[in-house]
């Protein structure tokens, strides 16, 4: 590997997080829970020639090797950091969807299907808890919106800080939202941090 040089991301948007946790070694269900509830997790692998040359030699597309145990727990030897972003089952075999940092020329456009304990991938998994402030509380979105009811929509902050939360929009008007109005705001939309949302 070559030295990438000085970090060029110091001025990128910052992400707040509340805390972090490590999954127990080879706790497959715990890792699935973390991905499902918190998003991609950080993990480490012990690479071999087969891993480096993937997918060559793996006609079914799933990488596997004999390095499946965690003999030293969290201190089990690994040599490369990756992300696990999901999982699946193919012909009865379970696998993780692994995202690598070696560019789109490696694997399948930079991704790999890896057996759930191969390459010691389940030995050292960590993840972040998202940060929520008290004023942003997610609620269920009603199927019909009437006067004085509350609806929610996902909001992505832009600017110096990035945070994905739910925003509550209160309809205090004397009319029901019509279909055309709802169509205009369907899907994610962006609000600059510190902005005020108003519906008139």
mmCIF file of C-alpha atoms in Angstrom:
data_model
loop_
_atom_site.group_PDB
_atom_site.id
_atom_site.type_symbol
_atom_site.label_atom_id
_atom_site.label_comp_id
_atom_site.label_asym_id
_atom_site.label_seq_id
_atom_site.Cartn_x
_atom_site.Cartn_y
_atom_site.Cartn_z
ATOM 1 C CA UNK A 1 0.000 0.000 0.000
ATOM 2 C CA UNK A 2 1.143 3.539 -0.629
ATOM 3 C CA UNK A 3 1.046 6.428 1.812
ATOM 4 C CA UNK A 4 -2.055 8.483 0.912
ATOM 5 C CA UNK A 5 -0.348 11.617 2.228
ATOM 6 C CA UNK A 6 -1.915 14.354 4.319
ATOM 7 C CA UNK A 7 -5.582 13.994 5.257
ATOM 8 C CA UNK A 8 -7.759 16.123 2.977
ATOM 9 C CA UNK A 9 -11.009 15.691 4.922
ATOM 10 C CA UNK A 10 -10.490 17.958 7.948
ATOM 11 C CA UNK A 11 -13.095 20.426 6.687
ATOM 12 C CA UNK A 12 -15.704 17.815 5.805
ATOM 13 C CA UNK A 13 -19.028 17.911 7.708
ATOM 14 C CA UNK A 14 -18.820 16.399 11.181
ATOM 15 C CA UNK A 15 -21.111 13.657 12.434
ATOM 16 C CA UNK A 16 -22.243 13.552 16.049
ATOM 17 C CA UNK A 17 -22.451 10.201 17.792
ATOM 18 C CA UNK A 18 -23.566 9.300 21.272
ATOM 19 C CA UNK A 19 -21.286 6.358 21.967
ATOM 20 C CA UNK A 20 -19.832 3.166 20.553
ATOM 21 C CA UNK A 21 -19.859 -0.532 21.290
ATOM 22 C CA UNK A 22 -18.086 -3.742 20.298
ATOM 23 C CA UNK A 23 -19.924 -6.913 19.409
ATOM 24 C CA UNK A 24 -18.939 -10.117 21.162
ATOM 25 C CA UNK A 25 -16.565 -12.232 19.076
ATOM 26 C CA UNK A 26 -18.426 -14.253 16.434
ATOM 27 C CA UNK A 27 -21.783 -12.960 17.717
ATOM 28 C CA UNK A 28 -23.509 -13.188 14.340
ATOM 29 C CA UNK A 29 -26.954 -12.171 15.573
ATOM 30 C CA UNK A 30 -25.487 -9.253 17.529
ATOM 31 C CA UNK A 31 -23.705 -7.979 14.426
ATOM 32 C CA UNK A 32 -26.906 -8.272 12.398
ATOM 33 C CA UNK A 33 -28.744 -6.317 15.093
ATOM 34 C CA UNK A 34 -26.115 -3.562 14.983
ATOM 35 C CA UNK A 35 -26.294 -3.260 11.177
ATOM 36 C CA UNK A 36 -30.090 -3.248 11.215
ATOM 37 C CA UNK A 37 -30.366 -0.618 13.949
ATOM 38 C CA UNK A 38 -27.256 1.543 13.527
ATOM 39 C CA UNK A 39 -26.123 1.072 9.920
ATOM 40 C CA UNK A 40 -22.763 -0.173 8.578
ATOM 41 C CA UNK A 41 -20.367 -1.507 11.212
ATOM 42 C CA UNK A 42 -16.581 -1.342 11.320
ATOM 43 C CA UNK A 43 -14.771 -4.674 11.272
ATOM 44 C CA UNK A 44 -11.325 -6.121 10.627
ATOM 45 C CA UNK A 45 -10.167 -9.087 8.573
ATOM 46 C CA UNK A 46 -7.092 -11.285 8.303
ATOM 47 C CA UNK A 47 -6.264 -11.120 4.608
ATOM 48 C CA UNK A 48 -4.848 -13.913 2.487
ATOM 49 C CA UNK A 49 -3.965 -14.189 -1.190
ATOM 50 C CA UNK A 50 -7.468 -15.518 -1.781
ATOM 51 C CA UNK A 51 -8.983 -12.440 -0.138
ATOM 52 C CA UNK A 52 -6.751 -10.099 -2.126
ATOM 53 C CA UNK A 53 -7.551 -11.824 -5.440
ATOM 54 C CA UNK A 54 -11.297 -12.132 -4.817
ATOM 55 C CA UNK A 55 -13.497 -13.054 -6.677
ATOM 56 C CA UNK A 56 -10.985 -15.259 -8.539
ATOM 57 C CA UNK A 57 -11.303 -18.808 -7.239
ATOM 58 C CA UNK A 58 -14.804 -18.345 -5.815
ATOM 59 C CA UNK A 59 -17.262 -19.285 -8.570
ATOM 60 C CA UNK A 60 -20.294 -18.956 -6.299
ATOM 61 C CA UNK A 61 -19.177 -15.444 -5.318
ATOM 62 C CA UNK A 62 -18.886 -16.153 -1.573
ATOM 63 C CA UNK A 63 -15.420 -15.859 -0.041
ATOM 64 C CA UNK A 64 -14.503 -18.399 2.615
ATOM 65 C CA UNK A 65 -11.330 -19.600 4.319
ATOM 66 C CA UNK A 66 -10.274 -21.543 7.409
ATOM 67 C CA UNK A 67 -9.607 -18.477 9.591
ATOM 68 C CA UNK A 68 -12.972 -18.683 11.320
ATOM 69 C CA UNK A 69 -12.123 -18.633 15.039
ATOM 70 C CA UNK A 70 -11.166 -15.815 17.412
ATOM 71 C CA UNK A 71 -8.438 -17.496 19.510
ATOM 72 C CA UNK A 72 -7.454 -14.293 21.321
ATOM 73 C CA UNK A 73 -10.881 -12.671 21.503
ATOM 74 C CA UNK A 74 -10.738 -8.993 20.579
ATOM 75 C CA UNK A 75 -6.951 -9.293 20.284
ATOM 76 C CA UNK A 76 -7.136 -11.924 17.539
ATOM 77 C CA UNK A 77 -4.702 -10.922 14.798
ATOM 78 C CA UNK A 78 -6.180 -9.026 11.848
ATOM 79 C CA UNK A 79 -4.531 -6.727 9.323
ATOM 80 C CA UNK A 80 -7.142 -4.780 7.375
ATOM 81 C CA UNK A 81 -10.184 -2.638 8.237
ATOM 82 C CA UNK A 82 -13.446 -2.959 6.298
ATOM 83 C CA UNK A 83 -17.171 -2.265 6.737
ATOM 84 C CA UNK A 84 -20.048 -4.729 6.903
ATOM 85 C CA UNK A 85 -23.186 -3.198 5.412
ATOM 86 C CA UNK A 86 -25.636 -6.106 5.272
ATOM 87 C CA UNK A 87 -26.049 -9.850 4.911
ATOM 88 C CA UNK A 88 -27.777 -12.476 2.808
ATOM 89 C CA UNK A 89 -28.259 -16.179 2.106
ATOM 90 C CA UNK A 90 -27.288 -17.897 -1.133
ATOM 91 C CA UNK A 91 -27.980 -21.591 -1.730
ATOM 92 C CA UNK A 92 -28.291 -22.085 2.023
ATOM 93 C CA UNK A 93 -24.988 -20.326 2.851
ATOM 94 C CA UNK A 94 -25.054 -17.138 4.918
ATOM 95 C CA UNK A 95 -22.714 -14.268 4.082
ATOM 96 C CA UNK A 96 -21.931 -10.670 4.959
ATOM 97 C CA UNK A 97 -21.902 -7.902 2.373
ATOM 98 C CA UNK A 98 -18.442 -6.406 2.874
ATOM 99 C CA UNK A 99 -17.444 -2.952 1.633
ATOM 100 C CA UNK A 100 -13.722 -2.553 1.042
ATOM 101 C CA UNK A 101 -11.500 0.493 0.503
ATOM 102 C CA UNK A 102 -9.487 -0.854 -2.427
ATOM 103 C CA UNK A 103 -11.519 0.820 -5.161
ATOM 104 C CA UNK A 104 -14.105 -0.475 -7.613
ATOM 105 C CA UNK A 105 -11.539 -2.634 -9.415
ATOM 106 C CA UNK A 106 -11.469 -5.075 -6.503
ATOM 107 C CA UNK A 107 -14.170 -7.686 -5.891
ATOM 108 C CA UNK A 108 -17.581 -6.760 -7.226
ATOM 109 C CA UNK A 109 -17.199 -2.997 -7.687
ATOM 110 C CA UNK A 110 -15.438 -2.795 -4.322
ATOM 111 C CA UNK A 111 -17.731 -5.218 -2.479
ATOM 112 C CA UNK A 112 -17.528 -8.852 -1.408
ATOM 113 C CA UNK A 113 -19.794 -11.612 -0.180
ATOM 114 C CA UNK A 114 -17.919 -13.213 2.716
ATOM 115 C CA UNK A 115 -18.840 -16.233 4.814
ATOM 116 C CA UNK A 116 -19.922 -14.972 8.228
ATOM 117 C CA UNK A 117 -16.831 -16.067 10.158
ATOM 118 C CA UNK A 118 -14.176 -16.287 7.412
ATOM 119 C CA UNK A 119 -11.071 -14.072 7.519
ATOM 120 C CA UNK A 120 -11.846 -13.515 11.240
ATOM 121 C CA UNK A 121 -14.380 -10.940 10.059
ATOM 122 C CA UNK A 122 -16.631 -11.433 13.108
ATOM 123 C CA UNK A 123 -13.842 -11.180 15.724
ATOM 124 C CA UNK A 124 -13.557 -7.395 16.062
ATOM 125 C CA UNK A 125 -16.734 -5.540 15.108
ATOM 126 C CA UNK A 126 -17.558 -2.066 16.432
ATOM 127 C CA UNK A 127 -20.338 0.419 15.747
ATOM 128 C CA UNK A 128 -21.526 3.904 16.716
ATOM 129 C CA UNK A 129 -24.752 4.954 18.411
ATOM 130 C CA UNK A 130 -26.416 7.835 16.552
ATOM 131 C CA UNK A 131 -26.820 11.137 18.376
ATOM 132 C CA UNK A 132 -30.330 12.414 19.030
ATOM 133 C CA UNK A 133 -31.232 15.624 20.810
ATOM 134 C CA UNK A 134 -34.302 15.908 23.005
ATOM 135 C CA UNK A 135 -36.112 18.250 20.633
ATOM 136 C CA UNK A 136 -36.085 15.699 17.796
ATOM 137 C CA UNK A 137 -38.338 12.795 18.696
ATOM 138 C CA UNK A 138 -39.509 10.395 15.971
ATOM 139 C CA UNK A 139 -43.223 9.577 15.888
ATOM 140 C CA UNK A 140 -45.424 7.462 13.639
ATOM 141 C CA UNK A 141 -46.612 9.106 10.446
ATOM 142 C CA UNK A 142 -50.417 8.933 10.078
ATOM 143 C CA UNK A 143 -51.940 7.563 6.907
ATOM 144 C CA UNK A 144 -54.261 10.556 6.653
ATOM 145 C CA UNK A 145 -53.370 14.076 7.705
ATOM 146 C CA UNK A 146 -56.087 16.234 9.219
ATOM 147 C CA UNK A 147 -56.156 19.579 10.979
ATOM 148 C CA UNK A 148 -53.843 19.756 14.033
ATOM 149 C CA UNK A 149 -52.352 16.341 13.377
ATOM 150 C CA UNK A 150 -48.583 15.826 13.367
ATOM 151 C CA UNK A 151 -46.667 14.317 10.469
ATOM 152 C CA UNK A 152 -42.991 13.460 10.209
ATOM 153 C CA UNK A 153 -40.417 13.398 7.479
ATOM 154 C CA UNK A 154 -36.721 12.527 7.471
ATOM 155 C CA UNK A 155 -34.442 15.562 7.408
ATOM 156 C CA UNK A 156 -30.750 15.676 6.523
ATOM 157 C CA UNK A 157 -28.932 18.672 7.977
ATOM 158 C CA UNK A 158 -26.432 20.446 5.726
ATOM 159 C CA UNK A 159 -23.725 22.909 6.688
ATOM 160 C CA UNK A 160 -21.123 22.405 9.405
ATOM 161 C CA UNK A 161 -22.786 19.397 10.961
ATOM 162 C CA UNK A 162 -24.562 16.433 9.436
ATOM 163 C CA UNK A 163 -27.294 14.663 11.349
ATOM 164 C CA UNK A 164 -30.176 12.533 10.160
ATOM 165 C CA UNK A 165 -33.255 12.921 12.320
ATOM 166 C CA UNK A 166 -37.004 13.222 12.122
ATOM 167 C CA UNK A 167 -38.686 16.582 11.919
ATOM 168 C CA UNK A 168 -42.210 17.146 13.200
ATOM 169 C CA UNK A 169 -44.426 19.354 11.044
ATOM 170 C CA UNK A 170 -47.559 20.616 12.784
ATOM 171 C CA UNK A 171 -50.555 21.554 10.652
ATOM 172 C CA UNK A 172 -52.337 24.397 12.442
ATOM 173 C CA UNK A 173 -54.149 25.571 9.329
ATOM 174 C CA UNK A 174 -57.920 25.535 8.861
ATOM 175 C CA UNK A 175 -57.736 23.144 5.927
ATOM 176 C CA UNK A 176 -56.637 19.575 5.346
ATOM 177 C CA UNK A 177 -53.438 19.095 3.332
ATOM 178 C CA UNK A 178 -54.514 18.302 -0.196
ATOM 179 C CA UNK A 179 -52.969 15.583 -2.362
ATOM 180 C CA UNK A 180 -50.995 17.986 -4.569
ATOM 181 C CA UNK A 181 -49.354 19.623 -1.563
ATOM 182 C CA UNK A 182 -48.314 16.266 -0.109
ATOM 183 C CA UNK A 183 -46.862 15.199 -3.460
ATOM 184 C CA UNK A 184 -44.546 18.202 -3.435
ATOM 185 C CA UNK A 185 -42.861 17.184 -0.156
ATOM 186 C CA UNK A 186 -42.815 13.418 -0.646
ATOM 187 C CA UNK A 187 -39.392 11.917 0.020
ATOM 188 C CA UNK A 188 -36.308 13.262 1.818
ATOM 189 C CA UNK A 189 -35.632 16.984 1.772
ATOM 190 C CA UNK A 190 -32.792 19.135 3.105
ATOM 191 C CA UNK A 191 -32.900 21.869 5.737
ATOM 192 C CA UNK A 192 -29.861 23.911 6.755
ATOM 193 C CA UNK A 193 -28.896 23.476 10.413
ATOM 194 C CA UNK A 194 -30.669 26.084 12.562
ATOM 195 C CA UNK A 195 -33.385 26.811 9.981
ATOM 196 C CA UNK A 196 -37.059 27.082 10.898
ATOM 197 C CA UNK A 197 -39.648 25.005 9.062
ATOM 198 C CA UNK A 198 -43.006 26.631 8.444
ATOM 199 C CA UNK A 199 -46.091 25.383 6.629
ATOM 200 C CA UNK A 200 -48.513 28.149 5.647
#
